[in-house]
mmCIF file of C-alpha atoms in Angstrom:
data_model
loop_
_atom_site.group_PDB
_atom_site.id
_atom_site.type_symbol
_atom_site.label_atom_id
_atom_site.label_comp_id
_atom_site.label_asym_id
_atom_site.label_seq_id
_atom_site.Cartn_x
_atom_site.Cartn_y
_atom_site.Cartn_z
ATOM 1 C CA UNK A 1 -7.416 -60.737 -69.075
ATOM 2 C CA UNK A 2 -4.292 -59.018 -68.023
ATOM 3 C CA UNK A 3 -2.466 -58.439 -64.768
ATOM 4 C CA UNK A 4 -0.655 -55.481 -66.330
ATOM 5 C CA UNK A 5 -2.463 -52.123 -66.123
ATOM 6 C CA UNK A 6 -2.814 -50.340 -69.471
ATOM 7 C CA UNK A 7 -0.250 -47.606 -70.032
ATOM 8 C CA UNK A 8 -0.138 -44.960 -72.734
ATOM 9 C CA UNK A 9 3.175 -46.199 -74.136
ATOM 10 C CA UNK A 10 2.275 -49.889 -74.127
ATOM 11 C CA UNK A 11 0.570 -50.441 -77.453
ATOM 12 C CA UNK A 12 1.964 -48.185 -80.160
ATOM 13 C CA UNK A 13 0.960 -44.810 -81.578
ATOM 14 C CA UNK A 14 -2.676 -45.314 -82.613
ATOM 15 C CA UNK A 15 -3.586 -46.971 -79.345
ATOM 16 C CA UNK A 16 -1.410 -44.543 -77.343
ATOM 17 C CA UNK A 17 -3.416 -41.555 -78.585
ATOM 18 C CA UNK A 18 -6.665 -43.312 -77.681
ATOM 19 C CA UNK A 19 -5.322 -44.337 -74.263
ATOM 20 C CA UNK A 20 -4.406 -40.723 -73.540
ATOM 21 C CA UNK A 21 -7.997 -39.655 -74.194
ATOM 22 C CA UNK A 22 -9.340 -42.424 -71.984
ATOM 23 C CA UNK A 23 -6.921 -41.626 -69.161
ATOM 24 C CA UNK A 24 -7.708 -37.911 -69.344
ATOM 25 C CA UNK A 25 -11.417 -38.740 -69.047
ATOM 26 C CA UNK A 26 -10.707 -40.718 -65.865
ATOM 27 C CA UNK A 27 -12.383 -43.833 -67.253
ATOM 28 C CA UNK A 28 -9.830 -46.246 -65.773
ATOM 29 C CA UNK A 29 -10.555 -45.080 -62.221
ATOM 30 C CA UNK A 30 -12.141 -47.666 -59.883
ATOM 31 C CA UNK A 31 -15.909 -47.503 -59.200
ATOM 32 C CA UNK A 32 -16.263 -48.828 -55.620
ATOM 33 C CA UNK A 33 -19.863 -47.700 -55.061
ATOM 34 C CA UNK A 34 -21.035 -49.342 -58.282
ATOM 35 C CA UNK A 35 -19.377 -52.653 -57.462
ATOM 36 C CA UNK A 36 -20.563 -52.563 -53.850
ATOM 37 C CA UNK A 37 -24.147 -52.235 -55.085
ATOM 38 C CA UNK A 38 -23.756 -54.742 -57.929
ATOM 39 C CA UNK A 39 -22.062 -57.434 -55.858
ATOM 40 C CA UNK A 40 -24.596 -56.944 -53.070
ATOM 41 C CA UNK A 41 -27.519 -57.420 -55.473
ATOM 42 C CA UNK A 42 -25.900 -60.474 -57.035
ATOM 43 C CA UNK A 43 -25.312 -61.890 -53.560
ATOM 44 C CA UNK A 44 -28.954 -61.328 -52.616
ATOM 45 C CA UNK A 45 -30.094 -63.099 -55.793
ATOM 46 C CA UNK A 46 -27.702 -66.013 -55.223
ATOM 47 C CA UNK A 47 -28.334 -66.668 -51.532
ATOM 48 C CA UNK A 48 -31.979 -65.672 -51.820
ATOM 49 C CA UNK A 49 -32.422 -68.283 -54.526
ATOM 50 C CA UNK A 50 -30.994 -71.002 -52.304
ATOM 51 C CA UNK A 51 -33.149 -69.821 -49.402
ATOM 52 C CA UNK A 52 -36.230 -70.109 -51.627
ATOM 53 C CA UNK A 53 -35.083 -73.599 -52.633
ATOM 54 C CA UNK A 54 -34.928 -74.747 -48.996
ATOM 55 C CA UNK A 55 -38.240 -73.111 -48.033
ATOM 56 C CA UNK A 56 -40.119 -74.516 -51.039
ATOM 57 C CA UNK A 57 -39.033 -78.096 -50.334
ATOM 58 C CA UNK A 58 -40.347 -81.096 -52.235
ATOM 59 C CA UNK A 59 -42.153 -79.538 -55.196
ATOM 60 C CA UNK A 60 -41.950 -79.482 -58.971
ATOM 61 C CA UNK A 61 -42.025 -75.684 -58.668
ATOM 62 C CA UNK A 62 -38.343 -76.121 -57.872
ATOM 63 C CA UNK A 63 -37.745 -76.177 -61.637
ATOM 64 C CA UNK A 64 -38.591 -72.469 -61.612
ATOM 65 C CA UNK A 65 -36.133 -71.969 -58.761
ATOM 66 C CA UNK A 66 -33.532 -73.836 -60.862
ATOM 67 C CA UNK A 67 -34.079 -71.302 -63.646
ATOM 68 C CA UNK A 68 -33.744 -68.344 -61.265
ATOM 69 C CA UNK A 69 -30.596 -69.797 -59.689
ATOM 70 C CA UNK A 70 -29.098 -70.357 -63.136
ATOM 71 C CA UNK A 71 -29.480 -66.637 -63.824
ATOM 72 C CA UNK A 72 -27.928 -65.879 -60.432
ATOM 73 C CA UNK A 73 -25.014 -68.258 -61.147
ATOM 74 C CA UNK A 74 -24.419 -66.502 -64.473
ATOM 75 C CA UNK A 75 -24.385 -63.100 -62.825
ATOM 76 C CA UNK A 76 -21.875 -64.440 -60.291
ATOM 77 C CA UNK A 77 -19.716 -65.637 -63.208
ATOM 78 C CA UNK A 78 -19.884 -62.169 -64.782
ATOM 79 C CA UNK A 79 -18.824 -60.654 -61.457
ATOM 80 C CA UNK A 80 -15.896 -63.114 -61.324
ATOM 81 C CA UNK A 81 -14.942 -61.912 -64.806
ATOM 82 C CA UNK A 82 -14.692 -58.326 -63.558
ATOM 83 C CA UNK A 83 -12.732 -59.399 -60.480
ATOM 84 C CA UNK A 84 -10.222 -61.273 -62.614
ATOM 85 C CA UNK A 85 -9.735 -58.237 -64.834
ATOM 86 C CA UNK A 86 -9.023 -56.097 -61.747
ATOM 87 C CA UNK A 87 -11.968 -53.906 -62.525
ATOM 88 C CA UNK A 88 -13.142 -54.142 -58.908
ATOM 89 C CA UNK A 89 -9.830 -54.053 -57.003
ATOM 90 C CA UNK A 90 -6.681 -52.572 -58.458
ATOM 91 C CA UNK A 91 -4.346 -54.997 -56.653
ATOM 92 C CA UNK A 92 -3.804 -58.682 -57.429
ATOM 93 C CA UNK A 93 -4.225 -60.256 -53.982
ATOM 94 C CA UNK A 94 -7.760 -59.037 -53.174
ATOM 95 C CA UNK A 95 -8.813 -59.751 -56.770
ATOM 96 C CA UNK A 96 -7.568 -63.337 -56.573
ATOM 97 C CA UNK A 97 -9.014 -63.916 -53.103
ATOM 98 C CA UNK A 98 -12.467 -62.674 -54.084
ATOM 99 C CA UNK A 99 -12.251 -64.368 -57.478
ATOM 100 C CA UNK A 100 -11.607 -67.798 -55.973
ATOM 101 C CA UNK A 101 -14.426 -67.418 -53.473
ATOM 102 C CA UNK A 102 -16.869 -66.259 -56.132
ATOM 103 C CA UNK A 103 -15.719 -68.599 -58.901
ATOM 104 C CA UNK A 104 -14.597 -71.816 -57.223
ATOM 105 C CA UNK A 105 -16.802 -71.867 -54.144
ATOM 106 C CA UNK A 106 -20.042 -70.254 -55.306
ATOM 107 C CA UNK A 107 -20.400 -71.617 -58.855
ATOM 108 C CA UNK A 108 -17.801 -74.396 -59.202
ATOM 109 C CA UNK A 109 -15.637 -72.717 -61.849
ATOM 110 C CA UNK A 110 -11.871 -72.576 -61.351
ATOM 111 C CA UNK A 111 -10.670 -68.988 -61.140
ATOM 112 C CA UNK A 112 -7.102 -70.004 -62.072
ATOM 113 C CA UNK A 113 -8.132 -72.085 -65.084
ATOM 114 C CA UNK A 114 -10.518 -69.480 -66.416
ATOM 115 C CA UNK A 115 -8.069 -66.600 -65.872
ATOM 116 C CA UNK A 116 -5.367 -68.390 -67.873
ATOM 117 C CA UNK A 117 -7.794 -69.261 -70.662
ATOM 118 C CA UNK A 118 -9.265 -65.773 -70.840
ATOM 119 C CA UNK A 119 -5.834 -64.117 -70.783
ATOM 120 C CA UNK A 120 -4.886 -66.044 -73.911
ATOM 121 C CA UNK A 121 -8.172 -65.054 -75.534
ATOM 122 C CA UNK A 122 -7.557 -61.351 -74.861
ATOM 123 C CA UNK A 123 -4.012 -61.553 -76.175
ATOM 124 C CA UNK A 124 -5.098 -63.095 -79.493
ATOM 125 C CA UNK A 125 -8.869 -62.771 -80.031
ATOM 126 C CA UNK A 126 -10.227 -64.999 -82.803
ATOM 127 C CA UNK A 127 -6.744 -66.269 -83.642
ATOM 128 C CA UNK A 128 -7.095 -69.789 -85.026
ATOM 129 C CA UNK A 129 -3.956 -71.047 -83.316
ATOM 130 C CA UNK A 130 -3.791 -69.034 -80.098
ATOM 131 C CA UNK A 131 -7.313 -68.194 -78.932
ATOM 132 C CA UNK A 132 -8.698 -71.107 -76.863
ATOM 133 C CA UNK A 133 -12.238 -69.779 -77.366
ATOM 134 C CA UNK A 134 -12.107 -70.679 -81.066
ATOM 135 C CA UNK A 135 -10.281 -73.984 -80.815
ATOM 136 C CA UNK A 136 -12.210 -76.700 -82.698
ATOM 137 C CA UNK A 137 -13.064 -78.806 -79.650
ATOM 138 C CA UNK A 138 -16.659 -79.367 -80.775
ATOM 139 C CA UNK A 139 -17.637 -76.290 -82.801
ATOM 140 C CA UNK A 140 -15.529 -75.484 -85.880
ATOM 141 C CA UNK A 141 -14.974 -71.786 -86.502
ATOM 142 C CA UNK A 142 -13.179 -71.499 -89.872
ATOM 143 C CA UNK A 143 -12.723 -73.201 -93.222
ATOM 144 C CA UNK A 144 -9.107 -74.021 -92.346
ATOM 145 C CA UNK A 145 -10.227 -75.773 -89.173
ATOM 146 C CA UNK A 146 -12.745 -77.810 -91.167
ATOM 147 C CA UNK A 147 -9.892 -79.295 -93.174
ATOM 148 C CA UNK A 148 -7.949 -80.221 -90.036
ATOM 149 C CA UNK A 149 -10.580 -81.727 -87.756
ATOM 150 C CA UNK A 150 -12.049 -85.191 -87.602
ATOM 151 C CA UNK A 151 -14.266 -87.195 -85.308
ATOM 152 C CA UNK A 152 -16.991 -85.413 -83.370
ATOM 153 C CA UNK A 153 -16.148 -81.841 -84.445
ATOM 154 C CA UNK A 154 -16.272 -82.847 -88.106
ATOM 155 C CA UNK A 155 -19.616 -84.587 -87.586
ATOM 156 C CA UNK A 156 -21.103 -81.654 -85.635
ATOM 157 C CA UNK A 157 -19.738 -79.027 -88.041
ATOM 158 C CA UNK A 158 -22.203 -79.975 -90.777
ATOM 159 C CA UNK A 159 -25.165 -78.747 -88.734
ATOM 160 C CA UNK A 160 -23.443 -76.695 -86.039
ATOM 161 C CA UNK A 161 -25.536 -73.586 -86.731
ATOM 162 C CA UNK A 162 -28.629 -75.550 -85.699
ATOM 163 C CA UNK A 163 -26.878 -77.364 -82.851
ATOM 164 C CA UNK A 164 -25.208 -74.297 -81.338
ATOM 165 C CA UNK A 165 -27.842 -73.404 -78.735
ATOM 166 C CA UNK A 166 -28.629 -77.033 -77.813
ATOM 167 C CA UNK A 167 -24.900 -77.614 -77.288
ATOM 168 C CA UNK A 168 -24.787 -74.667 -74.895
ATOM 169 C CA UNK A 169 -26.906 -76.682 -72.457
ATOM 170 C CA UNK A 170 -23.706 -78.667 -71.769
ATOM 171 C CA UNK A 171 -21.514 -75.573 -71.306
ATOM 172 C CA UNK A 172 -22.044 -75.435 -67.539
ATOM 173 C CA UNK A 173 -20.898 -79.032 -67.131
ATOM 174 C CA UNK A 174 -17.957 -78.327 -69.436
ATOM 175 C CA UNK A 175 -16.813 -75.468 -67.199
ATOM 176 C CA UNK A 176 -16.951 -77.715 -64.143
ATOM 177 C CA UNK A 177 -15.094 -80.606 -65.788
ATOM 178 C CA UNK A 178 -12.449 -78.300 -67.297
ATOM 179 C CA UNK A 179 -11.927 -76.712 -63.883
ATOM 180 C CA UNK A 180 -11.108 -80.067 -62.301
ATOM 181 C CA UNK A 181 -8.936 -81.149 -65.240
ATOM 182 C CA UNK A 182 -6.922 -77.935 -64.904
ATOM 183 C CA UNK A 183 -5.858 -78.971 -61.400
ATOM 184 C CA UNK A 184 -3.418 -81.386 -63.044
ATOM 185 C CA UNK A 185 -1.503 -78.396 -64.416
ATOM 186 C CA UNK A 186 1.414 -77.804 -62.047
ATOM 187 C CA UNK A 187 1.769 -74.214 -63.244
ATOM 188 C CA UNK A 188 -1.596 -73.249 -61.725
ATOM 189 C CA UNK A 189 -1.202 -71.066 -58.657
ATOM 190 C CA UNK A 190 -2.706 -72.271 -55.371
ATOM 191 C CA UNK A 191 -3.822 -75.606 -56.817
ATOM 192 C CA UNK A 192 -4.627 -77.018 -53.402
ATOM 193 C CA UNK A 193 -6.888 -74.110 -52.515
ATOM 194 C CA UNK A 194 -8.528 -74.163 -55.932
ATOM 195 C CA UNK A 195 -9.234 -77.881 -55.663
ATOM 196 C CA UNK A 196 -10.502 -77.694 -52.083
ATOM 197 C CA UNK A 197 -12.943 -74.905 -52.939
ATOM 198 C CA UNK A 198 -14.199 -76.782 -56.013
ATOM 199 C CA UNK A 199 -14.791 -79.957 -54.003
ATOM 200 C CA UNK A 200 -16.519 -77.978 -51.248
ATOM 201 C CA UNK A 201 -18.796 -76.358 -53.827
ATOM 202 C CA UNK A 202 -20.036 -79.677 -55.184
ATOM 203 C CA UNK A 203 -20.360 -81.253 -51.735
ATOM 204 C CA UNK A 204 -22.612 -78.363 -50.722
ATOM 205 C CA UNK A 205 -24.403 -78.219 -54.095
ATOM 206 C CA UNK A 206 -25.347 -81.883 -54.406
ATOM 207 C CA UNK A 207 -25.682 -82.342 -50.656
ATOM 208 C CA UNK A 208 -28.298 -79.592 -50.460
ATOM 209 C CA UNK A 209 -30.178 -80.672 -53.576
ATOM 210 C CA UNK A 210 -30.429 -84.352 -52.614
ATOM 211 C CA UNK A 211 -31.258 -83.583 -48.979
ATOM 212 C CA UNK A 212 -34.218 -81.353 -49.903
ATOM 213 C CA UNK A 213 -35.568 -83.195 -52.955
ATOM 214 C CA UNK A 214 -36.221 -86.865 -53.689
ATOM 215 C CA UNK A 215 -33.818 -88.464 -56.155
ATOM 216 C CA UNK A 216 -35.826 -87.894 -59.365
ATOM 217 C CA UNK A 217 -36.612 -84.258 -58.658
ATOM 218 C CA UNK A 218 -33.040 -83.624 -57.494
ATOM 219 C CA UNK A 219 -31.654 -84.936 -60.796
ATOM 220 C CA UNK A 220 -34.198 -82.899 -62.764
ATOM 221 C CA UNK A 221 -33.301 -79.777 -60.758
ATOM 222 C CA UNK A 222 -29.573 -80.200 -61.449
ATOM 223 C CA UNK A 223 -30.159 -80.811 -65.163
ATOM 224 C CA UNK A 224 -32.413 -77.764 -65.583
ATOM 225 C CA UNK A 225 -30.167 -75.561 -63.488
ATOM 226 C CA UNK A 226 -26.941 -76.470 -65.276
ATOM 227 C CA UNK A 227 -28.561 -76.364 -68.733
ATOM 228 C CA UNK A 228 -29.942 -72.844 -68.249
ATOM 229 C CA UNK A 229 -26.659 -71.747 -66.666
ATOM 230 C CA UNK A 230 -24.746 -72.968 -69.725
ATOM 231 C CA UNK A 231 -27.116 -71.336 -72.211
ATOM 232 C CA UNK A 232 -27.077 -68.017 -70.359
ATOM 233 C CA UNK A 233 -23.279 -67.911 -70.141
ATOM 234 C CA UNK A 234 -22.920 -68.950 -73.775
ATOM 235 C CA UNK A 235 -25.359 -66.243 -74.826
ATOM 236 C CA UNK A 236 -23.322 -63.570 -73.033
ATOM 237 C CA UNK A 237 -20.147 -64.463 -74.946
ATOM 238 C CA UNK A 238 -21.477 -65.594 -78.344
ATOM 239 C CA UNK A 239 -22.393 -62.103 -79.659
ATOM 240 C CA UNK A 240 -18.938 -60.679 -78.994
ATOM 241 C CA UNK A 241 -16.586 -62.425 -81.443
ATOM 242 C CA UNK A 242 -18.435 -65.249 -83.198
ATOM 243 C CA UNK A 243 -18.834 -64.488 -86.881
ATOM 244 C CA UNK A 244 -16.131 -61.817 -86.788
ATOM 245 C CA UNK A 245 -12.905 -62.105 -88.834
ATOM 246 C CA UNK A 246 -10.593 -64.964 -87.876
ATOM 247 C CA UNK A 247 -6.875 -64.237 -87.567
ATOM 248 C CA UNK A 248 -4.044 -66.512 -88.679
ATOM 249 C CA UNK A 249 -0.266 -66.380 -88.354
ATOM 250 C CA UNK A 250 -0.128 -64.528 -91.687
ATOM 251 C CA UNK A 251 -2.076 -61.538 -90.382
ATOM 252 C CA UNK A 252 -0.044 -58.652 -89.028
ATOM 253 C CA UNK A 253 -2.218 -56.317 -86.997
ATOM 254 C CA UNK A 254 -1.310 -53.820 -84.310
ATOM 255 C CA UNK A 255 -2.976 -54.040 -80.914
ATOM 256 C CA UNK A 256 -5.809 -51.623 -81.650
ATOM 257 C CA UNK A 257 -6.845 -53.199 -84.949
ATOM 258 C CA UNK A 258 -6.477 -56.746 -83.641
ATOM 259 C CA UNK A 259 -8.906 -55.976 -80.825
ATOM 260 C CA UNK A 260 -11.415 -53.816 -82.719
ATOM 261 C CA UNK A 261 -11.689 -55.790 -85.960
ATOM 262 C CA UNK A 262 -12.367 -59.100 -84.187
ATOM 263 C CA UNK A 263 -14.948 -57.719 -81.738
ATOM 264 C CA UNK A 264 -18.589 -56.734 -82.024
ATOM 265 C CA UNK A 265 -20.587 -54.448 -79.758
ATOM 266 C CA UNK A 266 -24.255 -55.107 -79.013
ATOM 267 C CA UNK A 267 -26.694 -52.218 -78.899
ATOM 268 C CA UNK A 268 -29.279 -51.968 -76.155
ATOM 269 C CA UNK A 269 -30.312 -50.098 -73.047
ATOM 270 C CA UNK A 270 -29.708 -50.814 -69.402
ATOM 271 C CA UNK A 271 -31.420 -54.215 -69.595
ATOM 272 C CA UNK A 272 -28.856 -55.452 -72.141
ATOM 273 C CA UNK A 273 -26.067 -53.951 -70.026
ATOM 274 C CA UNK A 274 -27.269 -55.906 -66.989
ATOM 275 C CA UNK A 275 -28.031 -59.139 -68.858
ATOM 276 C CA UNK A 276 -24.645 -59.244 -70.590
ATOM 277 C CA UNK A 277 -22.690 -57.821 -67.670
ATOM 278 C CA UNK A 278 -21.255 -55.008 -69.787
ATOM 279 C CA UNK A 279 -19.771 -57.439 -72.309
ATOM 280 C CA UNK A 280 -21.974 -55.812 -74.936
ATOM 281 C CA UNK A 281 -19.250 -53.130 -75.017
ATOM 282 C CA UNK A 282 -16.796 -55.745 -76.201
ATOM 283 C CA UNK A 283 -14.620 -53.417 -78.273
ATOM 284 C CA UNK A 284 -13.997 -51.064 -75.363
ATOM 285 C CA UNK A 285 -13.506 -54.004 -73.015
ATOM 286 C CA UNK A 286 -10.861 -55.581 -75.240
ATOM 287 C CA UNK A 287 -9.002 -52.318 -75.650
ATOM 288 C CA UNK A 288 -9.102 -51.575 -71.906
ATOM 289 C CA UNK A 289 -9.666 -54.876 -70.036
ATOM 290 C CA UNK A 290 -9.234 -53.303 -66.589
ATOM 291 C CA UNK A 291 -11.802 -50.556 -67.213
ATOM 292 C CA UNK A 292 -14.726 -50.850 -64.747
ATOM 293 C CA UNK A 293 -17.919 -52.010 -66.430
ATOM 294 C CA UNK A 294 -19.962 -48.795 -65.899
ATOM 295 C CA UNK A 295 -17.259 -46.754 -67.643
ATOM 296 C CA UNK A 296 -17.428 -48.775 -70.852
ATOM 297 C CA UNK A 297 -20.561 -46.956 -72.011
ATOM 298 C CA UNK A 298 -18.816 -43.617 -71.420
ATOM 299 C CA UNK A 299 -15.745 -44.772 -73.327
ATOM 300 C CA UNK A 300 -17.745 -45.912 -76.351
ATOM 301 C CA UNK A 301 -18.141 -42.521 -78.127
ATOM 302 C CA UNK A 302 -14.442 -41.787 -77.602
ATOM 303 C CA UNK A 303 -13.393 -45.147 -79.047
ATOM 304 C CA UNK A 304 -15.890 -44.977 -81.918
ATOM 305 C CA UNK A 305 -14.717 -41.496 -82.938
ATOM 306 C CA UNK A 306 -11.082 -42.543 -82.740
ATOM 307 C CA UNK A 307 -11.725 -45.561 -84.968
ATOM 308 C CA UNK A 308 -13.541 -43.327 -87.469
ATOM 309 C CA UNK A 309 -10.504 -41.030 -87.603
ATOM 310 C CA UNK A 310 -8.273 -44.008 -88.365
ATOM 311 C CA UNK A 311 -10.669 -45.603 -90.864
ATOM 312 C CA UNK A 312 -10.947 -48.724 -88.682
ATOM 313 C CA UNK A 313 -14.320 -50.481 -88.946
ATOM 314 C CA UNK A 314 -16.265 -50.359 -85.672
ATOM 315 C CA UNK A 315 -19.069 -52.912 -85.702
ATOM 316 C CA UNK A 316 -22.165 -52.611 -83.555
ATOM 317 C CA UNK A 317 -25.431 -54.496 -83.987
ATOM 318 C CA UNK A 318 -28.598 -55.428 -82.144
ATOM 319 C CA UNK A 319 -28.732 -58.451 -79.861
ATOM 320 C CA UNK A 320 -30.794 -60.652 -82.182
ATOM 321 C CA UNK A 321 -28.778 -59.534 -85.205
ATOM 322 C CA UNK A 322 -25.517 -60.434 -83.432
ATOM 323 C CA UNK A 323 -26.720 -64.005 -82.901
ATOM 324 C CA UNK A 324 -27.837 -64.127 -86.531
ATOM 325 C CA UNK A 325 -24.378 -63.113 -87.715
ATOM 326 C CA UNK A 326 -22.745 -65.758 -85.540
ATOM 327 C CA UNK A 327 -25.111 -68.516 -86.712
ATOM 328 C CA UNK A 328 -24.741 -67.568 -90.393
ATOM 329 C CA UNK A 329 -20.976 -67.810 -89.984
ATOM 330 C CA UNK A 330 -21.273 -71.276 -88.434
ATOM 331 C CA UNK A 331 -23.609 -72.369 -91.227
ATOM 332 C CA UNK A 332 -21.194 -71.166 -93.926
ATOM 333 C CA UNK A 333 -18.233 -72.888 -92.253
ATOM 334 C CA UNK A 334 -20.098 -76.210 -92.298
ATOM 335 C CA UNK A 335 -21.274 -75.896 -95.911
ATOM 336 C CA UNK A 336 -18.318 -77.754 -97.531
ATOM 337 C CA UNK A 337 -18.958 -80.748 -95.264
ATOM 338 C CA UNK A 338 -22.664 -80.785 -96.129
ATOM 339 C CA UNK A 339 -21.853 -80.680 -99.828
ATOM 340 C CA UNK A 340 -19.293 -83.462 -99.481
ATOM 341 C CA UNK A 341 -21.834 -85.576 -97.610
ATOM 342 C CA UNK A 342 -24.445 -84.994 -100.334
ATOM 343 C CA UNK A 343 -22.004 -86.026 -103.074
ATOM 344 C CA UNK A 344 -20.988 -89.158 -101.163
#
């Protein structure tokens, strides 16, 4: 995610011609009415979910509320994504203010940590050495990484295609832990505010859960809620780059090709748009990170036609097919380790 608005001259000739078309179509203009409605609906779902939790009280039906709140948390995270990209506000200060409230306070995810991580992802998508989203922390994404890793990632890599979705149940907790760990980084802006909002979130979160529910149900609620939250978030990002070409230091690609060739769009109607928060238009989003979400659909035919003129492959698939491609890639990456284990 970038703090620098896209300009026609910024990315070289092929991208410059595309950027001119996008600018002329007015697709980088803000969409205040859309975001007012979207953020209002997300707010109703979020606070309405907690109101239902309090009103329902001591009941195992709270597991259903945990599921609903996990969806609401994920939609809040997608809204924070748009805020950080300056899709909602053009200026930095209101974007950061709203982003910290939405990210740190409402869902316990550090706005500063995530912004830094996501900026590096956008700069070098699917780059083995520079994209933090494909670092071999647990999942291994390429044959070269297989040769370099040991310990848990090497053990998991053998069967990572089968373990991928179960592992996503821990993604929510990972976001929380990583947010707190990032507070040790002195380069993070407003560390005190970030930390205070994170602590306040968890005081309110656990305080409310354990005050309404007895201990066993409270633990079960938190586990279900965080597991579904992690799976939902993981499922919004997994179709976009996983299984697409990996880039190394030897690859020399211009901005347009680096973004298009490593990204995958997901076909679908308005339900997919809402569920994935517009990230199903991943190619357009990576080319124009500060483009408001509702304009991505309008930009798609322009971008697709431009790629066809250049002979640049533009990949789009269905939702289920996109997961299949990602899982097949993970299975193929782990194959050498399975063979080595069988020989041993």
